[in-house]
Amino acid sequence: MLCTSADYDLIHNAQHRLLAGLPRRRGGNKAGVLHYGYPVGPTLTLKENAKRMVYETAWRAADWDNLLMANPVVHEGLMARGSSLAARTRLLPDPVPPPLNINASEARARLGIPIDGRYVGFVGMMDRRKAIPELCAAFANSSLRHEARLLLAGRMASEFSALLEGPYAPLLRCGRIVRLDQRLSEAEVLLGYAAVDVHAVLQYRRINLSANVLKAVSFGKLVVVDDHGHTGTIARRFDAGGTCDVSDAASVEAALERAAARIRPHVDRQRPPLDRVPSASARVALAAACGPGVYSVLGLPQTGDWVCEGLV
């Protein structure tokens, strides 16, 4: 049995086994994909540490044979600690959609936005978890406002719209801030990732998996992200941009300018080999659920190291 999103089932299963003494479920191998969790570290808050212990207690108590971790930070933390969970834990590279094979100018034209110049931006839903006020302040205070554009594409919280129509109205009117306040289709999201040069994937204190950072990296784009958890790890591992303190507009400003300085017009950044991820994911997941016999059909298992092979 393979459950592609086992976080909540696993906690429910563990709770019933601990409190009601339910027996182990019968059947073959049971493998569950886990997207949440916290690594041990000095930067965790008291609340985050409590959540980490809840997750790890559930992982130990639940009757899943194999725990497939999508977040490499959590998996590597377990391995480094020599946790008793290590024996039934595997890293499952998180698949990302294939990037569009178009250049930034074509993507911008298809989105109906100006095609010239450099773009920094945020693509996706902009709710209160996103550091949009800090991003706007950083852009407005930086030298980028004179020769680059800030794209904000996706459904936007009303307070963010008010912010753009208030102190940032001059930048909005002159086209330095480009707003697409609408629900984006899957195709439009991918066009947004192709259109922007530096993706500011800024969310207040996030340790869990970020699919948006993986999308940006798969397109060969630079990112500016928070300096901890999954986002910071991916930015460093793939040399994909810079990190910052998302709660500090000055820190965001400095990171944006450093990333923008790395843009080379008309030169595509080398895309990391994330096209290997679906193959690696399929092999790891099916072997965990069905046993190693699947390798005779799919080939030997591949690891996260294989996905990153050749990176400088």
mmCIF file of C-alpha atoms in Angstrom:
data_model
loop_
_atom_site.group_PDB
_atom_site.id
_atom_site.type_symbol
_atom_site.label_atom_id
_atom_site.label_comp_id
_atom_site.label_asym_id
_atom_site.label_seq_id
_atom_site.Cartn_x
_atom_site.Cartn_y
_atom_site.Cartn_z
ATOM 1 C CA MET A 1 0.000 0.000 0.000
ATOM 2 C CA LEU A 2 1.268 3.455 -0.923
ATOM 3 C CA CYS A 3 -0.283 6.638 0.472
ATOM 4 C CA THR A 4 0.971 9.712 -1.362
ATOM 5 C CA SER A 5 -0.061 12.084 1.446
ATOM 6 C CA ALA A 6 0.105 10.212 4.734
ATOM 7 C CA ASP A 7 0.709 12.992 7.277
ATOM 8 C CA TYR A 8 -2.793 13.111 8.721
ATOM 9 C CA ASP A 9 -3.606 9.419 8.386
ATOM 10 C CA LEU A 10 -0.357 8.604 10.154
ATOM 11 C CA ILE A 11 -1.116 10.845 13.139
ATOM 12 C CA HIS A 12 -4.662 9.434 13.346
ATOM 13 C CA ASN A 13 -3.329 5.869 13.154
ATOM 14 C CA ALA A 14 -0.695 6.504 15.826
ATOM 15 C CA GLN A 15 -3.230 8.115 18.163
ATOM 16 C CA HIS A 16 -5.561 5.115 17.942
ATOM 17 C CA ARG A 17 -2.756 2.623 18.445
ATOM 18 C CA LEU A 18 -1.400 4.486 21.489
ATOM 19 C CA LEU A 19 -4.757 5.202 23.172
ATOM 20 C CA ALA A 20 -6.880 2.242 22.108
ATOM 21 C CA GLY A 21 -4.212 -0.399 21.672
ATOM 22 C CA LEU A 22 -5.272 -1.192 18.122
ATOM 23 C CA PRO A 23 -3.272 -4.004 16.493
ATOM 24 C CA ARG A 24 -1.068 -3.539 13.482
ATOM 25 C CA ARG A 25 -2.956 -3.523 10.197
ATOM 26 C CA ARG A 26 -2.563 -6.676 8.142
ATOM 27 C CA GLY A 27 -1.249 -6.800 4.616
ATOM 28 C CA GLY A 28 1.954 -6.167 2.733
ATOM 29 C CA ASN A 29 4.347 -3.260 2.963
ATOM 30 C CA LYS A 30 2.766 0.029 3.888
ATOM 31 C CA ALA A 31 4.551 3.165 2.701
ATOM 32 C CA GLY A 32 3.475 6.722 3.371
ATOM 33 C CA VAL A 33 4.762 9.983 1.899
ATOM 34 C CA LEU A 34 5.311 12.660 4.565
ATOM 35 C CA HIS A 35 5.491 16.356 3.705
ATOM 36 C CA TYR A 36 5.624 17.829 7.215
ATOM 37 C CA GLY A 37 8.030 17.708 10.125
ATOM 38 C CA TYR A 38 10.689 19.720 11.916
ATOM 39 C CA PRO A 39 14.439 19.106 12.199
ATOM 40 C CA VAL A 40 16.195 19.394 15.544
ATOM 41 C CA GLY A 41 17.993 22.725 15.828
ATOM 42 C CA PRO A 42 18.711 25.675 18.090
ATOM 43 C CA THR A 43 16.501 28.011 16.038
ATOM 44 C CA LEU A 44 13.265 26.136 16.711
ATOM 45 C CA THR A 45 10.756 27.904 18.917
ATOM 46 C CA LEU A 46 9.119 26.178 21.864
ATOM 47 C CA LYS A 47 5.961 25.643 19.811
ATOM 48 C CA GLU A 48 7.926 24.227 16.859
ATOM 49 C CA ASN A 49 9.816 21.848 19.154
ATOM 50 C CA ALA A 50 6.517 20.631 20.584
ATOM 51 C CA LYS A 51 5.242 19.984 17.058
ATOM 52 C CA ARG A 52 8.455 18.156 16.186
ATOM 53 C CA MET A 53 8.013 15.810 19.139
ATOM 54 C CA VAL A 54 4.372 15.173 18.188
ATOM 55 C CA TYR A 55 5.392 14.277 14.638
ATOM 56 C CA GLU A 56 8.224 12.003 15.733
ATOM 57 C CA THR A 57 6.056 10.263 18.334
ATOM 58 C CA ALA A 58 3.435 9.617 15.665
ATOM 59 C CA TRP A 59 6.031 8.327 13.220
ATOM 60 C CA ARG A 60 7.270 5.830 15.807
ATOM 61 C CA ALA A 61 3.821 4.684 16.926
ATOM 62 C CA ALA A 62 2.126 4.337 13.551
ATOM 63 C CA ASP A 63 2.272 0.984 11.786
ATOM 64 C CA TRP A 64 3.717 2.246 8.500
ATOM 65 C CA ASP A 65 6.667 0.122 7.352
ATOM 66 C CA ASN A 66 8.362 2.869 5.352
ATOM 67 C CA LEU A 67 8.276 6.613 5.926
ATOM 68 C CA LEU A 68 9.078 8.532 2.738
ATOM 69 C CA MET A 69 10.259 12.051 3.573
ATOM 70 C CA ALA A 70 9.736 14.701 0.895
ATOM 71 C CA ASN A 71 11.617 17.343 2.912
ATOM 72 C CA PRO A 72 15.385 16.679 2.780
ATOM 73 C CA VAL A 73 15.997 18.916 5.819
ATOM 74 C CA VAL A 74 13.866 16.686 8.037
ATOM 75 C CA HIS A 75 15.260 13.456 6.568
ATOM 76 C CA GLU A 76 18.890 14.530 6.834
ATOM 77 C CA GLY A 77 18.318 15.667 10.405
ATOM 78 C CA LEU A 78 17.046 12.213 11.373
ATOM 79 C CA MET A 79 20.020 10.567 9.691
ATOM 80 C CA ALA A 80 22.550 12.869 11.358
ATOM 81 C CA ARG A 81 21.066 12.218 14.809
ATOM 82 C CA GLY A 82 21.134 8.462 14.323
ATOM 83 C CA SER A 83 17.446 8.415 15.164
ATOM 84 C CA SER A 84 15.751 5.053 15.653
ATOM 85 C CA LEU A 85 13.423 6.157 12.846
ATOM 86 C CA ALA A 86 16.283 6.056 10.333
ATOM 87 C CA ALA A 87 15.849 2.344 9.582
ATOM 88 C CA ARG A 88 12.425 2.841 8.012
ATOM 89 C CA THR A 89 12.896 6.335 6.599
ATOM 90 C CA ARG A 90 13.750 7.153 2.984
ATOM 91 C CA LEU A 91 14.234 10.448 1.158
ATOM 92 C CA LEU A 92 11.655 10.853 -1.617
ATOM 93 C CA PRO A 93 12.633 13.701 -3.976
ATOM 94 C CA ASP A 94 9.537 15.861 -4.399
ATOM 95 C CA PRO A 95 8.437 15.918 -8.068
ATOM 96 C CA VAL A 96 8.021 19.259 -9.809
ATOM 97 C CA PRO A 97 6.150 19.955 -13.068
ATOM 98 C CA PRO A 98 8.411 20.110 -16.119
ATOM 99 C CA PRO A 99 9.442 23.685 -16.937
ATOM 100 C CA LEU A 100 8.101 25.341 -20.068
ATOM 101 C CA ASN A 101 10.499 25.396 -22.978
ATOM 102 C CA ILE A 102 10.052 29.105 -23.713
ATOM 103 C CA ASN A 103 12.099 32.203 -22.979
ATOM 104 C CA ALA A 104 11.147 35.007 -20.598
ATOM 105 C CA SER A 105 10.022 37.392 -23.354
ATOM 106 C CA GLU A 106 7.569 34.885 -24.804
ATOM 107 C CA ALA A 107 6.213 34.074 -21.349
ATOM 108 C CA ARG A 108 5.690 37.771 -20.616
ATOM 109 C CA ALA A 109 3.931 38.301 -23.932
ATOM 110 C CA ARG A 110 1.557 35.424 -23.200
ATOM 111 C CA LEU A 111 0.789 36.886 -19.769
ATOM 112 C CA GLY A 112 0.130 40.297 -21.354
ATOM 113 C CA ILE A 113 2.802 42.166 -19.400
ATOM 114 C CA PRO A 114 5.709 44.337 -20.678
ATOM 115 C CA ILE A 115 8.419 42.139 -22.154
ATOM 116 C CA ASP A 116 11.506 44.329 -21.716
ATOM 117 C CA GLY A 117 13.883 44.619 -18.780
ATOM 118 C CA ARG A 118 14.515 42.567 -15.681
ATOM 119 C CA TYR A 119 11.801 41.241 -13.410
ATOM 120 C CA VAL A 120 11.723 40.284 -9.770
ATOM 121 C CA GLY A 121 8.476 38.917 -8.514
ATOM 122 C CA PHE A 122 6.135 36.674 -6.605
ATOM 123 C CA VAL A 123 3.918 34.171 -8.431
ATOM 124 C CA GLY A 124 1.073 32.469 -6.581
ATOM 125 C CA MET A 125 -1.595 33.188 -4.004
ATOM 126 C CA MET A 126 -0.721 36.160 -1.808
ATOM 127 C CA ASP A 127 -2.363 35.724 1.579
ATOM 128 C CA ARG A 128 -1.287 36.932 5.021
ATOM 129 C CA ARG A 129 1.403 34.257 5.294
ATOM 130 C CA LYS A 130 3.355 35.917 2.477
ATOM 131 C CA ALA A 131 5.788 38.774 3.129
ATOM 132 C CA ILE A 132 4.379 40.992 0.394
ATOM 133 C CA PRO A 133 4.667 44.249 2.425
ATOM 134 C CA GLU A 134 8.386 43.603 3.006
ATOM 135 C CA LEU A 135 8.874 42.704 -0.670
ATOM 136 C CA CYS A 136 7.194 45.909 -1.855
ATOM 137 C CA ALA A 137 9.177 48.035 0.622
ATOM 138 C CA ALA A 138 12.436 46.359 -0.400
ATOM 139 C CA PHE A 139 11.769 46.940 -4.098
ATOM 140 C CA ALA A 140 10.675 50.554 -3.593
ATOM 141 C CA ASN A 141 13.823 51.354 -1.589
ATOM 142 C CA SER A 142 16.250 49.578 -3.903
ATOM 143 C CA SER A 143 17.985 50.725 -7.060
ATOM 144 C CA LEU A 144 15.939 48.113 -8.943
ATOM 145 C CA ARG A 145 12.900 50.383 -9.005
ATOM 146 C CA HIS A 146 14.616 52.543 -11.665
ATOM 147 C CA GLU A 147 15.291 49.815 -14.235
ATOM 148 C CA ALA A 148 13.488 46.605 -13.242
ATOM 149 C CA ARG A 149 9.903 45.598 -12.576
ATOM 150 C CA LEU A 150 8.224 43.868 -9.678
ATOM 151 C CA LEU A 151 5.599 41.347 -10.804
ATOM 152 C CA LEU A 152 2.931 40.348 -8.300
ATOM 153 C CA ALA A 153 0.872 37.637 -9.979
ATOM 154 C CA GLY A 154 -1.904 35.720 -8.257
ATOM 155 C CA ARG A 155 -4.933 36.269 -6.069
ATOM 156 C CA MET A 156 -4.030 39.004 -3.595
ATOM 157 C CA ALA A 157 -5.294 39.720 -0.085
ATOM 158 C CA SER A 158 -7.287 42.943 0.104
ATOM 159 C CA GLU A 159 -4.782 44.610 2.440
ATOM 160 C CA PHE A 160 -2.027 44.049 -0.109
ATOM 161 C CA SER A 161 -4.145 45.627 -2.854
ATOM 162 C CA ALA A 162 -4.712 48.632 -0.585
ATOM 163 C CA LEU A 163 -0.970 48.855 -0.023
ATOM 164 C CA LEU A 164 -0.300 48.997 -3.769
ATOM 165 C CA GLU A 165 -2.975 51.628 -4.289
ATOM 166 C CA GLY A 166 -1.636 53.683 -1.369
ATOM 167 C CA PRO A 167 2.095 54.278 -0.824
ATOM 168 C CA TYR A 168 3.156 52.296 -3.899
ATOM 169 C CA ALA A 169 0.610 53.800 -6.308
ATOM 170 C CA PRO A 170 3.277 55.847 -8.192
ATOM 171 C CA LEU A 171 5.269 52.682 -8.957
ATOM 172 C CA LEU A 172 2.067 50.915 -9.990
ATOM 173 C CA ARG A 173 1.018 53.762 -12.310
ATOM 174 C CA CYS A 174 4.381 54.024 -14.050
ATOM 175 C CA GLY A 175 4.593 50.252 -14.606
ATOM 176 C CA ARG A 176 7.458 49.478 -12.241
ATOM 177 C CA ILE A 177 5.066 47.328 -10.214
ATOM 178 C CA VAL A 178 3.010 45.012 -12.417
ATOM 179 C CA ARG A 179 -0.061 43.525 -10.747
ATOM 180 C CA LEU A 180 -2.039 40.502 -11.956
ATOM 181 C CA ASP A 181 -4.575 40.153 -9.149
ATOM 182 C CA GLN A 182 -6.409 37.057 -10.333
ATOM 183 C CA ARG A 183 -6.625 33.342 -9.769
ATOM 184 C CA LEU A 184 -3.901 31.833 -11.953
ATOM 185 C CA SER A 185 -4.440 28.686 -13.956
ATOM 186 C CA GLU A 186 -1.759 26.011 -13.803
ATOM 187 C CA ALA A 187 -0.522 27.163 -17.212
ATOM 188 C CA GLU A 188 -0.356 30.797 -16.051
ATOM 189 C CA VAL A 189 1.612 29.820 -12.945
ATOM 190 C CA LEU A 190 4.234 28.154 -15.137
ATOM 191 C CA LEU A 191 4.298 31.174 -17.449
ATOM 192 C CA GLY A 192 4.923 33.343 -14.385
ATOM 193 C CA TYR A 193 7.899 31.218 -13.391
ATOM 194 C CA ALA A 194 9.292 31.498 -16.899
ATOM 195 C CA ALA A 195 8.712 35.287 -17.034
ATOM 196 C CA VAL A 196 10.502 36.338 -13.836
ATOM 197 C CA ASP A 197 14.290 36.535 -13.419
ATOM 198 C CA VAL A 198 14.413 36.560 -9.593
ATOM 199 C CA HIS A 199 11.623 34.861 -7.657
ATOM 200 C CA ALA A 200 11.114 36.324 -4.193
ATOM 201 C CA VAL A 201 9.459 33.301 -2.561
ATOM 202 C CA LEU A 202 8.938 35.069 0.743
ATOM 203 C CA GLN A 203 6.778 33.609 3.485
ATOM 204 C CA TYR A 204 6.949 34.383 7.182
ATOM 205 C CA ARG A 205 8.992 31.751 9.027
ATOM 206 C CA ARG A 206 8.540 28.575 7.046
ATOM 207 C CA ILE A 207 10.423 25.335 7.682
ATOM 208 C CA ASN A 208 8.256 22.952 5.684
ATOM 209 C CA LEU A 209 8.513 22.024 2.032
ATOM 210 C CA SER A 210 8.191 24.804 -0.578
ATOM 211 C CA ALA A 211 6.972 23.604 -3.964
ATOM 212 C CA ASN A 212 7.279 27.174 -5.298
ATOM 213 C CA VAL A 213 11.024 27.276 -4.647
ATOM 214 C CA LEU A 214 11.419 23.946 -6.437
ATOM 215 C CA LYS A 215 9.445 25.286 -9.417
ATOM 216 C CA ALA A 216 11.687 28.354 -9.646
ATOM 217 C CA VAL A 217 14.864 26.268 -9.447
ATOM 218 C CA SER A 218 13.566 23.854 -12.092
ATOM 219 C CA PHE A 219 13.201 26.818 -14.467
ATOM 220 C CA GLY A 220 16.815 27.799 -13.828
ATOM 221 C CA LYS A 221 15.704 30.969 -12.039
ATOM 222 C CA LEU A 222 17.261 32.748 -9.083
ATOM 223 C CA VAL A 223 15.390 32.924 -5.785
ATOM 224 C CA VAL A 224 15.358 35.077 -2.683
ATOM 225 C CA VAL A 225 14.082 33.110 0.311
ATOM 226 C CA ASP A 226 14.134 32.928 4.084
ATOM 227 C CA ASP A 227 17.415 31.674 5.544
ATOM 228 C CA HIS A 228 16.195 28.545 7.287
ATOM 229 C CA GLY A 229 14.334 25.330 6.682
ATOM 230 C CA HIS A 230 13.650 23.885 3.249
ATOM 231 C CA THR A 231 13.828 27.164 1.316
ATOM 232 C CA GLY A 232 17.268 28.147 2.584
ATOM 233 C CA THR A 233 18.613 24.633 2.028
ATOM 234 C CA ILE A 234 17.437 24.516 -1.597
ATOM 235 C CA ALA A 235 18.825 27.996 -2.357
ATOM 236 C CA ARG A 236 22.253 26.987 -1.057
ATOM 237 C CA ARG A 237 22.328 23.446 -2.448
ATOM 238 C CA PHE A 238 21.496 24.534 -5.985
ATOM 239 C CA ASP A 239 23.355 27.873 -5.762
ATOM 240 C CA ALA A 240 20.002 29.326 -6.720
ATOM 241 C CA GLY A 241 20.141 32.825 -5.308
ATOM 242 C CA GLY A 242 20.181 34.377 -1.859
ATOM 243 C CA THR A 243 18.663 34.231 1.583
ATOM 244 C CA CYS A 244 17.331 36.935 3.858
ATOM 245 C CA ASP A 245 15.342 37.731 6.963
ATOM 246 C CA VAL A 246 11.830 38.050 5.537
ATOM 247 C CA SER A 247 10.650 40.212 8.432
ATOM 248 C CA ASP A 248 13.293 42.849 7.645
ATOM 249 C CA ALA A 249 12.723 44.880 4.463
ATOM 250 C CA ALA A 250 16.381 45.999 4.440
ATOM 251 C CA SER A 251 17.536 42.373 4.460
ATOM 252 C CA VAL A 252 15.133 41.559 1.613
ATOM 253 C CA GLU A 253 16.368 44.602 -0.317
ATOM 254 C CA ALA A 254 20.009 43.535 -0.032
ATOM 255 C CA ALA A 255 19.189 39.968 -1.109
ATOM 256 C CA LEU A 256 17.183 41.184 -4.122
ATOM 257 C CA GLU A 257 20.015 43.418 -5.295
ATOM 258 C CA ARG A 258 22.588 40.628 -4.883
ATOM 259 C CA ALA A 259 20.423 38.217 -6.860
ATOM 260 C CA ALA A 260 19.618 40.781 -9.563
ATOM 261 C CA ALA A 261 23.341 41.460 -10.026
ATOM 262 C CA ARG A 262 23.731 37.817 -11.065
ATOM 263 C CA ILE A 263 21.270 38.118 -13.955
ATOM 264 C CA ARG A 264 22.954 37.908 -17.342
ATOM 265 C CA PRO A 265 20.646 39.192 -20.096
ATOM 266 C CA HIS A 266 20.001 36.695 -22.906
ATOM 267 C CA VAL A 267 21.975 34.005 -21.072
ATOM 268 C CA ASP A 268 20.003 31.112 -19.619
ATOM 269 C CA ARG A 269 21.120 29.782 -16.260
ATOM 270 C CA GLN A 270 21.893 26.091 -16.243
ATOM 271 C CA ARG A 271 18.887 24.209 -14.988
ATOM 272 C CA PRO A 272 19.653 21.652 -12.287
ATOM 273 C CA PRO A 273 18.793 18.067 -13.237
ATOM 274 C CA LEU A 274 15.389 18.079 -11.571
ATOM 275 C CA ASP A 275 14.003 16.204 -14.574
ATOM 276 C CA ARG A 276 15.541 13.186 -12.842
ATOM 277 C CA VAL A 277 13.249 13.633 -9.857
ATOM 278 C CA PRO A 278 10.112 11.861 -11.199
ATOM 279 C CA SER A 279 12.157 8.766 -12.013
ATOM 280 C CA ALA A 280 13.837 8.784 -8.603
ATOM 281 C CA SER A 281 10.511 9.345 -6.835
ATOM 282 C CA ALA A 282 8.784 6.500 -8.650
ATOM 283 C CA ARG A 283 11.547 4.015 -7.861
ATOM 284 C CA VAL A 284 11.793 4.915 -4.182
ATOM 285 C CA ALA A 285 8.024 5.012 -3.623
ATOM 286 C CA LEU A 286 7.166 1.782 -5.441
ATOM 287 C CA ALA A 287 10.047 -0.137 -3.871
ATOM 288 C CA ALA A 288 8.913 0.996 -0.418
ATOM 289 C CA ALA A 289 5.363 -0.189 -1.098
ATOM 290 C CA CYS A 290 5.993 -3.288 -3.216
ATOM 291 C CA GLY A 291 9.474 -4.442 -2.276
ATOM 292 C CA PRO A 292 12.814 -4.372 -4.115
ATOM 293 C CA GLY A 293 11.505 -6.569 -6.917
ATOM 294 C CA VAL A 294 10.284 -3.442 -8.711
ATOM 295 C CA TYR A 295 13.902 -2.558 -9.474
ATOM 296 C CA SER A 296 14.002 -5.341 -12.056
ATOM 297 C CA VAL A 297 11.426 -3.303 -14.006
ATOM 298 C CA LEU A 298 12.308 0.310 -13.150
ATOM 299 C CA GLY A 299 16.047 -0.029 -12.582
ATOM 300 C CA LEU A 300 18.095 0.449 -9.437
ATOM 301 C CA PRO A 301 16.945 3.044 -6.896
ATOM 302 C CA GLN A 302 18.311 6.548 -7.260
ATOM 303 C CA THR A 303 18.916 8.945 -4.416
ATOM 304 C CA GLY A 304 18.847 12.666 -3.823
ATOM 305 C CA ASP A 305 22.607 12.630 -4.470
ATOM 306 C CA TRP A 306 21.942 11.274 -7.954
ATOM 307 C CA VAL A 307 19.409 14.042 -8.583
ATOM 308 C CA CYS A 308 22.033 16.644 -7.623
ATOM 309 C CA GLU A 309 24.935 14.952 -9.400
ATOM 310 C CA GLY A 310 27.163 17.379 -11.291
ATOM 311 C CA LEU A 311 26.080 20.498 -9.406
ATOM 312 C CA VAL A 312 28.887 22.909 -8.588
#
